[in-house]
């Protein structure tokens, strides 16, 4: 059996250049804290324990990721990456292997990390390096006869060492017992007065432990976030990858550069998405669903062949097949639309169930409502669901016709097949099959004169 994998994520740094009160690792990429992306990758690798070393920002970091199967270790003062790993050592089992990741390096793929873990399980030190056109600022990989012998930090490097383009990503894996021994031997006699994790490389070489390097498939996998500009850059790279995967799966994207997925987007066959749409949480689009420009969909399930027109917002709802929504519709939490429901412009629906074939095409508010089949709601209809203290339900049965500019003061029921005349304010139940209206009889006053200026 392969030895246990434990993962230490360094996340104690302040991130001064973010110019923010929020700890750096809690800034969001694709709607999830940077650290959350690293945690997801750690769990994907099957880690028995994921240990987060936090510091700056105090309890904000453990609080933000309280439900994610993590061990938290405080590094109260930051004395370097070696010092950070040192704080986690008591948590690590001697017989296992440890992989060190960084809370501000969010896009490393599990497939890139796997070979490092394999190396550590074979008793070697696995190190992720990358060749950069501009290596300034990074620790350099010093090799002799092709073999890694040590890492020298940029600030401690000679001019010749600074010319080395192969740099340390910081990501490494090693047998935990050896890691503990090496970390215990670290000193801080260097330009920055810090305990460098990178010094363990020379210790491994001295102990006869082979250092095995791997490189990521893409440079962006090892890019860290130090500023808002870098955060925005990684966001675009991530979104580009999401778009690429959707295109590969057969989704039509009007412009892959104008799509934002902040969560999970699952699509059936022949789905098409116009520009500037935002998908949050878990969104499922059935076969042949079309989403118009500038829509925001959050935690939504949309069944096959439904068309969502431009500028529509849907939050926490289920939309049936062959429906038509928008442009400019707003669907709020707790809404369930059955198949073939039409919702038009400037219509807001909240916590309502609407059955097959019903239409609410213009300028209406439908809240806390149960609506039957083939109901037609006229323009400007309002369900008055709130009395200032409590919410009440409106029930509209099958095949009701509601005239324009009608208010239904809940709790109220409109019986099957009833018609409400335009302009009705309904305060009592309307009987099935009948015409109910509340407006006064129309009169014409023949000798009436408009007021004139004196
Ligand atoms: C480190 C490496 C360097 C590598 C670079 C890659 C060391 C000594 N140097 O540089 O070789 O090229 O990463 O980006 O390891 N952190 C803590 N506690 C600390 C110090 C750091 O949690 O006491 C965290 C930071 O929050 C950050 C990460 O560790 O996420 C790296 O720290 P940073 O100071 O950015 O890296 P360098 O030391 O500059
Ligand atoms: Ca540093």
PDB file of N, CA, C and O in Angstrom, residues 18-90:
ATOM      1  N   UNK A  18      -1.626  43.465  -2.219  1.00  0.00           N
ATOM      2  CA  UNK A  18      -3.063  43.413  -2.539  1.00  0.00           C
ATOM      3  C   UNK A  18      -3.736  44.712  -2.078  1.00  0.00           C
ATOM      4  O   UNK A  18      -4.839  45.032  -2.501  1.00  0.00           O
ATOM      5  N   UNK A  19      -3.087  45.433  -1.165  1.00  0.00           N
ATOM      6  CA  UNK A  19      -3.648  46.669  -0.591  1.00  0.00           C
ATOM      7  C   UNK A  19      -5.085  46.446  -0.118  1.00  0.00           C
ATOM      8  O   UNK A  19      -6.035  47.081  -0.592  1.00  0.00           O
ATOM      9  N   UNK A  20      -5.199  45.483   0.804  1.00  0.00           N
ATOM     10  CA  UNK A  20      -6.534  45.064   1.245  1.00  0.00           C
ATOM     11  C   UNK A  20      -6.461  44.598   2.691  1.00  0.00           C
ATOM     12  O   UNK A  20      -5.419  44.137   3.151  1.00  0.00           O
ATOM     13  N   UNK A  21      -7.559  44.720   3.410  1.00  0.00           N
ATOM     14  CA  UNK A  21      -7.623  44.204   4.779  1.00  0.00           C
ATOM     15  C   UNK A  21      -7.892  42.699   4.804  1.00  0.00           C
ATOM     16  O   UNK A  21      -7.715  42.047   5.830  1.00  0.00           O
ATOM     17  N   UNK A  22      -8.339  42.179   3.688  1.00  0.00           N
ATOM     18  CA  UNK A  22      -8.636  40.750   3.591  1.00  0.00           C
ATOM     19  C   UNK A  22      -7.330  39.985   3.397  1.00  0.00           C
ATOM     20  O   UNK A  22      -6.507  40.362   2.562  1.00  0.00           O
ATOM     21  N   UNK A  23      -7.113  38.878   4.173  1.00  0.00           N
ATOM     22  CA  UNK A  23      -5.905  38.080   3.920  1.00  0.00           C
ATOM     23  C   UNK A  23      -5.864  37.662   2.440  1.00  0.00           C
ATOM     24  O   UNK A  23      -6.901  37.350   1.853  1.00  0.00           O
ATOM     25  N   UNK A  24      -4.652  37.675   1.895  1.00  0.00           N
ATOM     26  CA  UNK A  24      -4.507  37.430   0.451  1.00  0.00           C
ATOM     27  C   UNK A  24      -5.216  36.173  -0.032  1.00  0.00           C
ATOM     28  O   UNK A  24      -5.894  36.186  -1.061  1.00  0.00           O
ATOM     29  N   UNK A  25      -5.061  35.080   0.731  1.00  0.00           N
ATOM     30  CA  UNK A  25      -5.596  33.791   0.268  1.00  0.00           C
ATOM     31  C   UNK A  25      -7.128  33.742   0.274  1.00  0.00           C
ATOM     32  O   UNK A  25      -7.719  32.785  -0.223  1.00  0.00           O
ATOM     33  N   UNK A  26      -7.770  34.781   0.837  1.00  0.00           N
ATOM     34  CA  UNK A  26      -9.235  34.798   0.818  1.00  0.00           C
ATOM     35  C   UNK A  26      -9.793  35.625  -0.338  1.00  0.00           C
ATOM     36  O   UNK A  26     -11.010  35.659  -0.557  1.00  0.00           O
ATOM     37  N   UNK A  27      -8.918  36.282  -1.087  1.00  0.00           N
ATOM     38  CA  UNK A  27      -9.414  36.960  -2.292  1.00  0.00           C
ATOM     39  C   UNK A  27      -9.902  35.896  -3.248  1.00  0.00           C
ATOM     40  O   UNK A  27      -9.380  34.781  -3.285  1.00  0.00           O
ATOM     41  N   UNK A  28     -10.924  36.238  -4.024  1.00  0.00           N
ATOM     42  CA  UNK A  28     -11.610  35.214  -4.811  1.00  0.00           C
ATOM     43  C   UNK A  28     -11.177  35.120  -6.259  1.00  0.00           C
ATOM     44  O   UNK A  28     -10.993  36.138  -6.924  1.00  0.00           O
ATOM     45  N   UNK A  29     -11.061  33.898  -6.710  1.00  0.00           N
ATOM     46  CA  UNK A  29     -10.856  33.599  -8.119  1.00  0.00           C
ATOM     47  C   UNK A  29     -12.027  32.701  -8.515  1.00  0.00           C
ATOM     48  O   UNK A  29     -12.306  31.723  -7.819  1.00  0.00           O
ATOM     49  N   UNK A  30     -12.725  33.075  -9.561  1.00  0.00           N
ATOM     50  CA  UNK A  30     -13.916  32.324  -9.990  1.00  0.00           C
ATOM     51  C   UNK A  30     -14.867  32.126  -8.810  1.00  0.00           C
ATOM     52  O   UNK A  30     -15.442  31.048  -8.629  1.00  0.00           O
ATOM     53  N   UNK A  31     -15.013  33.159  -7.998  1.00  0.00           N
ATOM     54  CA  UNK A  31     -15.995  33.128  -6.918  1.00  0.00           C
ATOM     55  C   UNK A  31     -15.588  32.353  -5.681  1.00  0.00           C
ATOM     56  O   UNK A  31     -16.349  32.292  -4.719  1.00  0.00           O
ATOM     57  N   UNK A  32     -14.409  31.737  -5.694  1.00  0.00           N
ATOM     58  CA  UNK A  32     -13.965  30.913  -4.555  1.00  0.00           C
ATOM     59  C   UNK A  32     -12.644  31.476  -4.050  1.00  0.00           C
ATOM     60  O   UNK A  32     -11.800  31.872  -4.862  1.00  0.00           O
ATOM     61  N   UNK A  33     -12.429  31.502  -2.713  1.00  0.00           N
ATOM     62  CA  UNK A  33     -11.150  32.004  -2.217  1.00  0.00           C
ATOM     63  C   UNK A  33      -9.983  31.264  -2.884  1.00  0.00           C
ATOM     64  O   UNK A  33     -10.084  30.062  -3.147  1.00  0.00           O
ATOM     65  N   UNK A  34      -8.888  31.981  -3.105  1.00  0.00           N
ATOM     66  CA  UNK A  34      -7.688  31.375  -3.700  1.00  0.00           C
ATOM     67  C   UNK A  34      -7.343  30.079  -2.972  1.00  0.00           C
ATOM     68  O   UNK A  34      -7.105  29.041  -3.579  1.00  0.00           O
ATOM     69  N   UNK A  35      -7.344  30.171  -1.634  1.00  0.00           N
ATOM     70  CA  UNK A  35      -7.000  29.003  -0.812  1.00  0.00           C
ATOM     71  C   UNK A  35      -7.953  27.836  -1.076  1.00  0.00           C
ATOM     72  O   UNK A  35      -7.539  26.673  -1.062  1.00  0.00           O
ATOM     73  N   UNK A  36      -9.216  28.130  -1.338  1.00  0.00           N
ATOM     74  CA  UNK A  36     -10.207  27.092  -1.622  1.00  0.00           C
ATOM     75  C   UNK A  36      -9.835  26.271  -2.849  1.00  0.00           C
ATOM     76  O   UNK A  36     -10.032  25.052  -2.883  1.00  0.00           O
ATOM     77  N   UNK A  37      -9.278  26.935  -3.861  1.00  0.00           N
ATOM     78  CA  UNK A  37      -8.852  26.202  -5.063  1.00  0.00           C
ATOM     79  C   UNK A  37      -7.742  25.210  -4.722  1.00  0.00           C
ATOM     80  O   UNK A  37      -7.724  24.082  -5.209  1.00  0.00           O
ATOM     81  N   UNK A  38      -6.811  25.654  -3.878  1.00  0.00           N
ATOM     82  CA  UNK A  38      -5.684  24.782  -3.497  1.00  0.00           C
ATOM     83  C   UNK A  38      -6.206  23.616  -2.648  1.00  0.00           C
ATOM     84  O   UNK A  38      -5.777  22.468  -2.815  1.00  0.00           O
ATOM     85  N   UNK A  39      -7.151  23.915  -1.763  1.00  0.00           N
ATOM     86  CA  UNK A  39      -7.765  22.872  -0.925  1.00  0.00           C
ATOM     87  C   UNK A  39      -8.462  21.832  -1.805  1.00  0.00           C
ATOM     88  O   UNK A  39      -8.323  20.619  -1.587  1.00  0.00           O
ATOM     89  N   UNK A  40      -9.183  22.292  -2.828  1.00  0.00           N
ATOM     90  CA  UNK A  40      -9.858  21.351  -3.742  1.00  0.00           C
ATOM     91  C   UNK A  40      -8.845  20.422  -4.408  1.00  0.00           C
ATOM     92  O   UNK A  40      -9.068  19.216  -4.519  1.00  0.00           O
ATOM     93  N   UNK A  41      -7.735  21.008  -4.861  1.00  0.00           N
ATOM     94  CA  UNK A  41      -6.703  20.207  -5.520  1.00  0.00           C
ATOM     95  C   UNK A  41      -6.128  19.192  -4.531  1.00  0.00           C
ATOM     96  O   UNK A  41      -5.913  18.026  -4.871  1.00  0.00           O
ATOM     97  N   UNK A  42      -5.910  19.637  -3.288  1.00  0.00           N
ATOM     98  CA  UNK A  42      -5.363  18.748  -2.255  1.00  0.00           C
ATOM     99  C   UNK A  42      -6.296  17.562  -2.024  1.00  0.00           C
ATOM    100  O   UNK A  42      -5.854  16.410  -1.943  1.00  0.00           O
ATOM    101  N   UNK A  43      -7.590  17.830  -1.953  1.00  0.00           N
ATOM    102  CA  UNK A  43      -8.542  16.731  -1.748  1.00  0.00           C
ATOM    103  C   UNK A  43      -8.590  15.817  -2.976  1.00  0.00           C
ATOM    104  O   UNK A  43      -8.735  14.598  -2.840  1.00  0.00           O
ATOM    105  N   UNK A  44      -8.460  16.414  -4.166  1.00  0.00           N
ATOM    106  CA  UNK A  44      -8.441  15.609  -5.400  1.00  0.00           C
ATOM    107  C   UNK A  44      -7.287  14.606  -5.363  1.00  0.00           C
ATOM    108  O   UNK A  44      -7.406  13.483  -5.864  1.00  0.00           O
ATOM    109  N   UNK A  45      -6.169  15.017  -4.764  1.00  0.00           N
ATOM    110  CA  UNK A  45      -4.995  14.138  -4.697  1.00  0.00           C
ATOM    111  C   UNK A  45      -5.165  13.023  -3.653  1.00  0.00           C
ATOM    112  O   UNK A  45      -4.305  12.159  -3.514  1.00  0.00           O
ATOM    113  N   UNK A  46      -6.251  13.098  -2.904  1.00  0.00           N
ATOM    114  CA  UNK A  46      -6.527  12.039  -1.932  1.00  0.00           C
ATOM    115  C   UNK A  46      -5.732  12.165  -0.645  1.00  0.00           C
ATOM    116  O   UNK A  46      -5.376  11.157  -0.029  1.00  0.00           O
ATOM    117  N   UNK A  47      -5.446  13.395  -0.228  1.00  0.00           N
ATOM    118  CA  UNK A  47      -4.662  13.599   0.992  1.00  0.00           C
ATOM    119  C   UNK A  47      -5.412  13.091   2.220  1.00  0.00           C
ATOM    120  O   UNK A  47      -6.613  13.307   2.358  1.00  0.00           O
ATOM    121  N   UNK A  48      -4.694  12.414   3.094  1.00  0.00           N
ATOM    122  CA  UNK A  48      -5.288  11.931   4.343  1.00  0.00           C
ATOM    123  C   UNK A  48      -5.511  13.109   5.292  1.00  0.00           C
ATOM    124  O   UNK A  48      -6.427  13.108   6.105  1.00  0.00           O
ATOM    125  N   UNK A  49      -4.633  14.106   5.179  1.00  0.00           N
ATOM    126  CA  UNK A  49      -4.788  15.310   5.992  1.00  0.00           C
ATOM    127  C   UNK A  49      -4.346  16.521   5.165  1.00  0.00           C
ATOM    128  O   UNK A  49      -3.348  16.451   4.451  1.00  0.00           O
ATOM    129  N   UNK A  50      -5.112  17.601   5.254  1.00  0.00           N
ATOM    130  CA  UNK A  50      -4.708  18.851   4.611  1.00  0.00           C
ATOM    131  C   UNK A  50      -4.549  19.882   5.719  1.00  0.00           C
ATOM    132  O   UNK A  50      -5.496  20.197   6.443  1.00  0.00           O
ATOM    133  N   UNK A  51      -3.328  20.357   5.854  1.00  0.00           N
ATOM    134  CA  UNK A  51      -2.983  21.227   6.974  1.00  0.00           C
ATOM    135  C   UNK A  51      -2.677  22.636   6.451  1.00  0.00           C
ATOM    136  O   UNK A  51      -1.774  22.817   5.637  1.00  0.00           O
ATOM    137  N   UNK A  52      -3.444  23.611   6.894  1.00  0.00           N
ATOM    138  CA  UNK A  52      -3.264  24.987   6.425  1.00  0.00           C
ATOM    139  C   UNK A  52      -2.517  25.795   7.481  1.00  0.00           C
ATOM    140  O   UNK A  52      -2.952  25.873   8.630  1.00  0.00           O
ATOM    141  N   UNK A  53      -1.384  26.369   7.089  1.00  0.00           N
ATOM    142  CA  UNK A  53      -0.628  27.246   7.987  1.00  0.00           C
ATOM    143  C   UNK A  53      -1.104  28.674   7.737  1.00  0.00           C
ATOM    144  O   UNK A  53      -0.930  29.201   6.644  1.00  0.00           O
ATOM    145  N   UNK A  54      -1.763  29.256   8.737  1.00  0.00           N
ATOM    146  CA  UNK A  54      -2.314  30.599   8.558  1.00  0.00           C
ATOM    147  C   UNK A  54      -1.669  31.555   9.546  1.00  0.00           C
ATOM    148  O   UNK A  54      -1.022  31.139  10.508  1.00  0.00           O
ATOM    149  N   UNK A  55      -1.821  32.848   9.309  1.00  0.00           N
ATOM    150  CA  UNK A  55      -1.191  33.821  10.204  1.00  0.00           C
ATOM    151  C   UNK A  55      -1.836  35.178  10.046  1.00  0.00           C
ATOM    152  O   UNK A  55      -2.709  35.554  10.822  1.00  0.00           O
ATOM    153  N   UNK A  56      -1.496  35.876   8.962  1.00  0.00           N
ATOM    154  CA  UNK A  56      -2.047  37.210   8.777  1.00  0.00           C
ATOM    155  C   UNK A  56      -3.566  37.140   8.646  1.00  0.00           C
ATOM    156  O   UNK A  56      -4.112  36.297   7.957  1.00  0.00           O
ATOM    157  N   UNK A  57      -4.233  38.074   9.327  1.00  0.00           N
ATOM    158  CA  UNK A  57      -5.690  38.107   9.238  1.00  0.00           C
ATOM    159  C   UNK A  57      -6.349  37.299  10.340  1.00  0.00           C
ATOM    160  O   UNK A  57      -7.570  37.253  10.441  1.00  0.00           O
ATOM    161  N   UNK A  58      -5.513  36.660  11.181  1.00  0.00           N
ATOM    162  CA  UNK A  58      -6.044  35.941  12.341  1.00  0.00           C
ATOM    163  C   UNK A  58      -7.034  34.870  11.947  1.00  0.00           C
ATOM    164  O   UNK A  58      -6.817  34.146  10.967  1.00  0.00           O
ATOM    165  N   UNK A  59      -8.126  34.798  12.681  1.00  0.00           N
ATOM    166  CA  UNK A  59      -9.060  33.680  12.514  1.00  0.00           C
ATOM    167  C   UNK A  59      -9.889  33.752  11.233  1.00  0.00           C
ATOM    168  O   UNK A  59     -10.671  32.850  10.941  1.00  0.00           O
ATOM    169  N   UNK A  60      -9.728  34.834  10.476  1.00  0.00           N
ATOM    170  CA  UNK A  60     -10.535  34.966   9.246  1.00  0.00           C
ATOM    171  C   UNK A  60     -10.334  33.784   8.314  1.00  0.00           C
ATOM    172  O   UNK A  60     -11.280  33.307   7.687  1.00  0.00           O
ATOM    173  N   UNK A  61      -9.101  33.295   8.221  1.00  0.00           N
ATOM    174  CA  UNK A  61      -8.814  32.193   7.293  1.00  0.00           C
ATOM    175  C   UNK A  61      -9.489  30.892   7.755  1.00  0.00           C
ATOM    176  O   UNK A  61     -10.247  30.293   6.997  1.00  0.00           O
ATOM    177  N   UNK A  62      -9.249  30.438   9.011  1.00  0.00           N
ATOM    178  CA  UNK A  62      -9.957  29.223   9.439  1.00  0.00           C
ATOM    179  C   UNK A  62     -11.475  29.376   9.384  1.00  0.00           C
ATOM    180  O   UNK A  62     -12.177  28.418   9.061  1.00  0.00           O
ATOM    181  N   UNK A  63     -11.985  30.564   9.681  1.00  0.00           N
ATOM    182  CA  UNK A  63     -13.436  30.757   9.650  1.00  0.00           C
ATOM    183  C   UNK A  63     -13.989  30.616   8.232  1.00  0.00           C
ATOM    184  O   UNK A  63     -15.026  29.995   8.017  1.00  0.00           O
ATOM    185  N   UNK A  64     -13.253  31.188   7.267  1.00  0.00           N
ATOM    186  CA  UNK A  64     -13.745  31.163   5.884  1.00  0.00           C
ATOM    187  C   UNK A  64     -13.785  29.751   5.316  1.00  0.00           C
ATOM    188  O   UNK A  64     -14.567  29.463   4.423  1.00  0.00           O
ATOM    189  N   UNK A  65     -12.912  28.866   5.847  1.00  0.00           N
ATOM    190  CA  UNK A  65     -12.873  27.502   5.301  1.00  0.00           C
ATOM    191  C   UNK A  65     -13.180  26.474   6.383  1.00  0.00           C
ATOM    192  O   UNK A  65     -12.615  25.378   6.409  1.00  0.00           O
ATOM    193  N   UNK A  66     -14.118  26.826   7.252  1.00  0.00           N
ATOM    194  CA  UNK A  66     -14.408  25.993   8.422  1.00  0.00           C
ATOM    195  C   UNK A  66     -14.949  24.607   8.055  1.00  0.00           C
ATOM    196  O   UNK A  66     -14.712  23.648   8.772  1.00  0.00           O
ATOM    197  N   UNK A  67     -15.640  24.486   6.937  1.00  0.00           N
ATOM    198  CA  UNK A  67     -16.328  23.212   6.637  1.00  0.00           C
ATOM    199  C   UNK A  67     -15.571  22.331   5.657  1.00  0.00           C
ATOM    200  O   UNK A  67     -16.164  21.511   4.967  1.00  0.00           O
ATOM    201  N   UNK A  68     -14.282  22.501   5.528  1.00  0.00           N
ATOM    202  CA  UNK A  68     -13.608  21.842   4.406  1.00  0.00           C
ATOM    203  C   UNK A  68     -12.592  20.773   4.802  1.00  0.00           C
ATOM    204  O   UNK A  68     -11.632  20.552   4.085  1.00  0.00           O
ATOM    205  N   UNK A  69     -12.792  20.088   5.906  1.00  0.00           N
ATOM    206  CA  UNK A  69     -11.921  18.965   6.307  1.00  0.00           C
ATOM    207  C   UNK A  69     -10.451  19.392   6.339  1.00  0.00           C
ATOM    208  O   UNK A  69      -9.613  18.836   5.638  1.00  0.00           O
ATOM    209  N   UNK A  70     -10.145  20.410   7.136  1.00  0.00           N
ATOM    210  CA  UNK A  70      -8.785  20.939   7.193  1.00  0.00           C
ATOM    211  C   UNK A  70      -8.284  20.959   8.626  1.00  0.00           C
ATOM    212  O   UNK A  70      -9.066  21.078   9.566  1.00  0.00           O
ATOM    213  N   UNK A  71      -6.956  20.860   8.771  1.00  0.00           N
ATOM    214  CA  UNK A  71      -6.315  21.124  10.048  1.00  0.00           C
ATOM    215  C   UNK A  71      -5.702  22.508   9.933  1.00  0.00           C
ATOM    216  O   UNK A  71      -5.065  22.806   8.926  1.00  0.00           O
ATOM    217  N   UNK A  72      -5.903  23.355  10.929  1.00  0.00           N
ATOM    218  CA  UNK A  72      -5.311  24.694  10.875  1.00  0.00           C
ATOM    219  C   UNK A  72      -4.193  24.825  11.898  1.00  0.00           C
ATOM    220  O   UNK A  72      -4.338  24.407  13.037  1.00  0.00           O
ATOM    221  N   UNK A  73      -3.089  25.409  11.450  1.00  0.00           N
ATOM    222  CA  UNK A  73      -1.951  25.640  12.333  1.00  0.00           C
ATOM    223  C   UNK A  73      -1.575  27.109  12.233  1.00  0.00           C
ATOM    224  O   UNK A  73      -1.427  27.644  11.136  1.00  0.00           O
ATOM    225  N   UNK A  74      -1.449  27.741  13.393  1.00  0.00           N
ATOM    226  CA  UNK A  74      -1.135  29.173  13.392  1.00  0.00           C
ATOM    227  C   UNK A  74       0.372  29.405  13.306  1.00  0.00           C
ATOM    228  O   UNK A  74       1.139  28.818  14.058  1.00  0.00           O
ATOM    229  N   UNK A  75       0.758  30.267  12.383  1.00  0.00           N
ATOM    230  CA  UNK A  75       2.132  30.785  12.353  1.00  0.00           C
ATOM    231  C   UNK A  75       2.007  32.261  12.732  1.00  0.00           C
ATOM    232  O   UNK A  75       1.742  33.101  11.884  1.00  0.00           O
ATOM    233  N   UNK A  76       2.171  32.523  14.013  1.00  0.00           N
ATOM    234  CA  UNK A  76       1.849  33.861  14.525  1.00  0.00           C
ATOM    235  C   UNK A  76       2.747  34.938  13.912  1.00  0.00           C
ATOM    236  O   UNK A  76       2.286  36.024  13.578  1.00  0.00           O
ATOM    237  N   UNK A  77       4.025  34.637  13.779  1.00  0.00           N
ATOM    238  CA  UNK A  77       4.937  35.570  13.105  1.00  0.00           C
ATOM    239  C   UNK A  77       5.544  34.845  11.926  1.00  0.00           C
ATOM    240  O   UNK A  77       5.876  33.663  12.028  1.00  0.00           O
ATOM    241  N   UNK A  78       5.706  35.547  10.819  1.00  0.00           N
ATOM    242  CA  UNK A  78       6.184  34.895   9.602  1.00  0.00           C
ATOM    243  C   UNK A  78       7.697  35.054   9.452  1.00  0.00           C
ATOM    244  O   UNK A  78       8.181  36.133   9.130  1.00  0.00           O
ATOM    245  N   UNK A  79       8.401  33.957   9.739  1.00  0.00           N
ATOM    246  CA  UNK A  79       9.858  33.966   9.627  1.00  0.00           C
ATOM    247  C   UNK A  79      10.355  33.121   8.467  1.00  0.00           C
ATOM    248  O   UNK A  79      11.421  32.519   8.537  1.00  0.00           O
ATOM    249  N   UNK A  80       9.545  33.021   7.425  1.00  0.00           N
ATOM    250  CA  UNK A  80       9.990  32.319   6.225  1.00  0.00           C
ATOM    251  C   UNK A  80       9.257  31.013   5.974  1.00  0.00           C
ATOM    252  O   UNK A  80       8.569  30.483   6.849  1.00  0.00           O
ATOM    253  N   UNK A  81       9.439  30.507   4.753  1.00  0.00           N
ATOM    254  CA  UNK A  81       8.697  29.307   4.335  1.00  0.00           C
ATOM    255  C   UNK A  81       9.101  28.065   5.140  1.00  0.00           C
ATOM    256  O   UNK A  81       8.257  27.210   5.424  1.00  0.00           O
ATOM    257  N   UNK A  82      10.394  27.986   5.537  1.00  0.00           N
ATOM    258  CA  UNK A  82      10.848  26.855   6.350  1.00  0.00           C
ATOM    259  C   UNK A  82      10.205  26.914   7.727  1.00  0.00           C
ATOM    260  O   UNK A  82       9.734  25.903   8.265  1.00  0.00           O
ATOM    261  N   UNK A  83      10.129  28.110   8.275  1.00  0.00           N
ATOM    262  CA  UNK A  83       9.493  28.334   9.581  1.00  0.00           C
ATOM    263  C   UNK A  83       8.000  27.996   9.511  1.00  0.00           C
ATOM    264  O   UNK A  83       7.428  27.423  10.453  1.00  0.00           O
ATOM    265  N   UNK A  84       7.384  28.301   8.380  1.00  0.00           N
ATOM    266  CA  UNK A  84       5.952  28.004   8.208  1.00  0.00           C
ATOM    267  C   UNK A  84       5.714  26.492   8.209  1.00  0.00           C
ATOM    268  O   UNK A  84       4.829  25.995   8.926  1.00  0.00           O
ATOM    269  N   UNK A  85       6.526  25.762   7.462  1.00  0.00           N
ATOM    270  CA  UNK A  85       6.352  24.297   7.415  1.00  0.00           C
ATOM    271  C   UNK A  85       6.645  23.696   8.798  1.00  0.00           C
ATOM    272  O   UNK A  85       5.977  22.759   9.237  1.00  0.00           O
ATOM    273  N   UNK A  86       7.607  24.289   9.495  1.00  0.00           N
ATOM    274  CA  UNK A  86       7.976  23.831  10.843  1.00  0.00           C
ATOM    275  C   UNK A  86       6.744  23.799  11.768  1.00  0.00           C
ATOM    276  O   UNK A  86       6.596  22.885  12.580  1.00  0.00           O
ATOM    277  N   UNK A  87       5.861  24.775  11.631  1.00  0.00           N
ATOM    278  CA  UNK A  87       4.675  24.854  12.498  1.00  0.00           C
ATOM    279  C   UNK A  87       3.749  23.653  12.287  1.00  0.00           C
ATOM    280  O   UNK A  87       3.022  23.248  13.187  1.00  0.00           O
ATOM    281  N   UNK A  88       3.791  23.100  11.061  1.00  0.00           N
ATOM    282  CA  UNK A  88       2.874  21.997  10.731  1.00  0.00           C
ATOM    283  C   UNK A  88       3.447  20.632  11.079  1.00  0.00           C
ATOM    284  O   UNK A  88       2.705  19.652  11.157  1.00  0.00           O
ATOM    285  N   UNK A  89       4.768  20.554  11.306  1.00  0.00           N
ATOM    286  CA  UNK A  89       5.429  19.249  11.470  1.00  0.00           C
ATOM    287  C   UNK A  89       4.796  18.343  12.530  1.00  0.00           C
ATOM    288  O   UNK A  89       4.625  17.152  12.292  1.00  0.00           O
ATOM    289  N   UNK A  90       4.423  18.891  13.720  1.00  0.00           N
ATOM    290  CA  UNK A  90       3.849  17.993  14.743  1.00  0.00           C
ATOM    291  C   UNK A  90       2.570  17.291  14.271  1.00  0.00           C
ATOM    292  O   UNK A  90       2.196  16.256  14.823  1.00  0.00           O
TER     293      UNK A  90
END
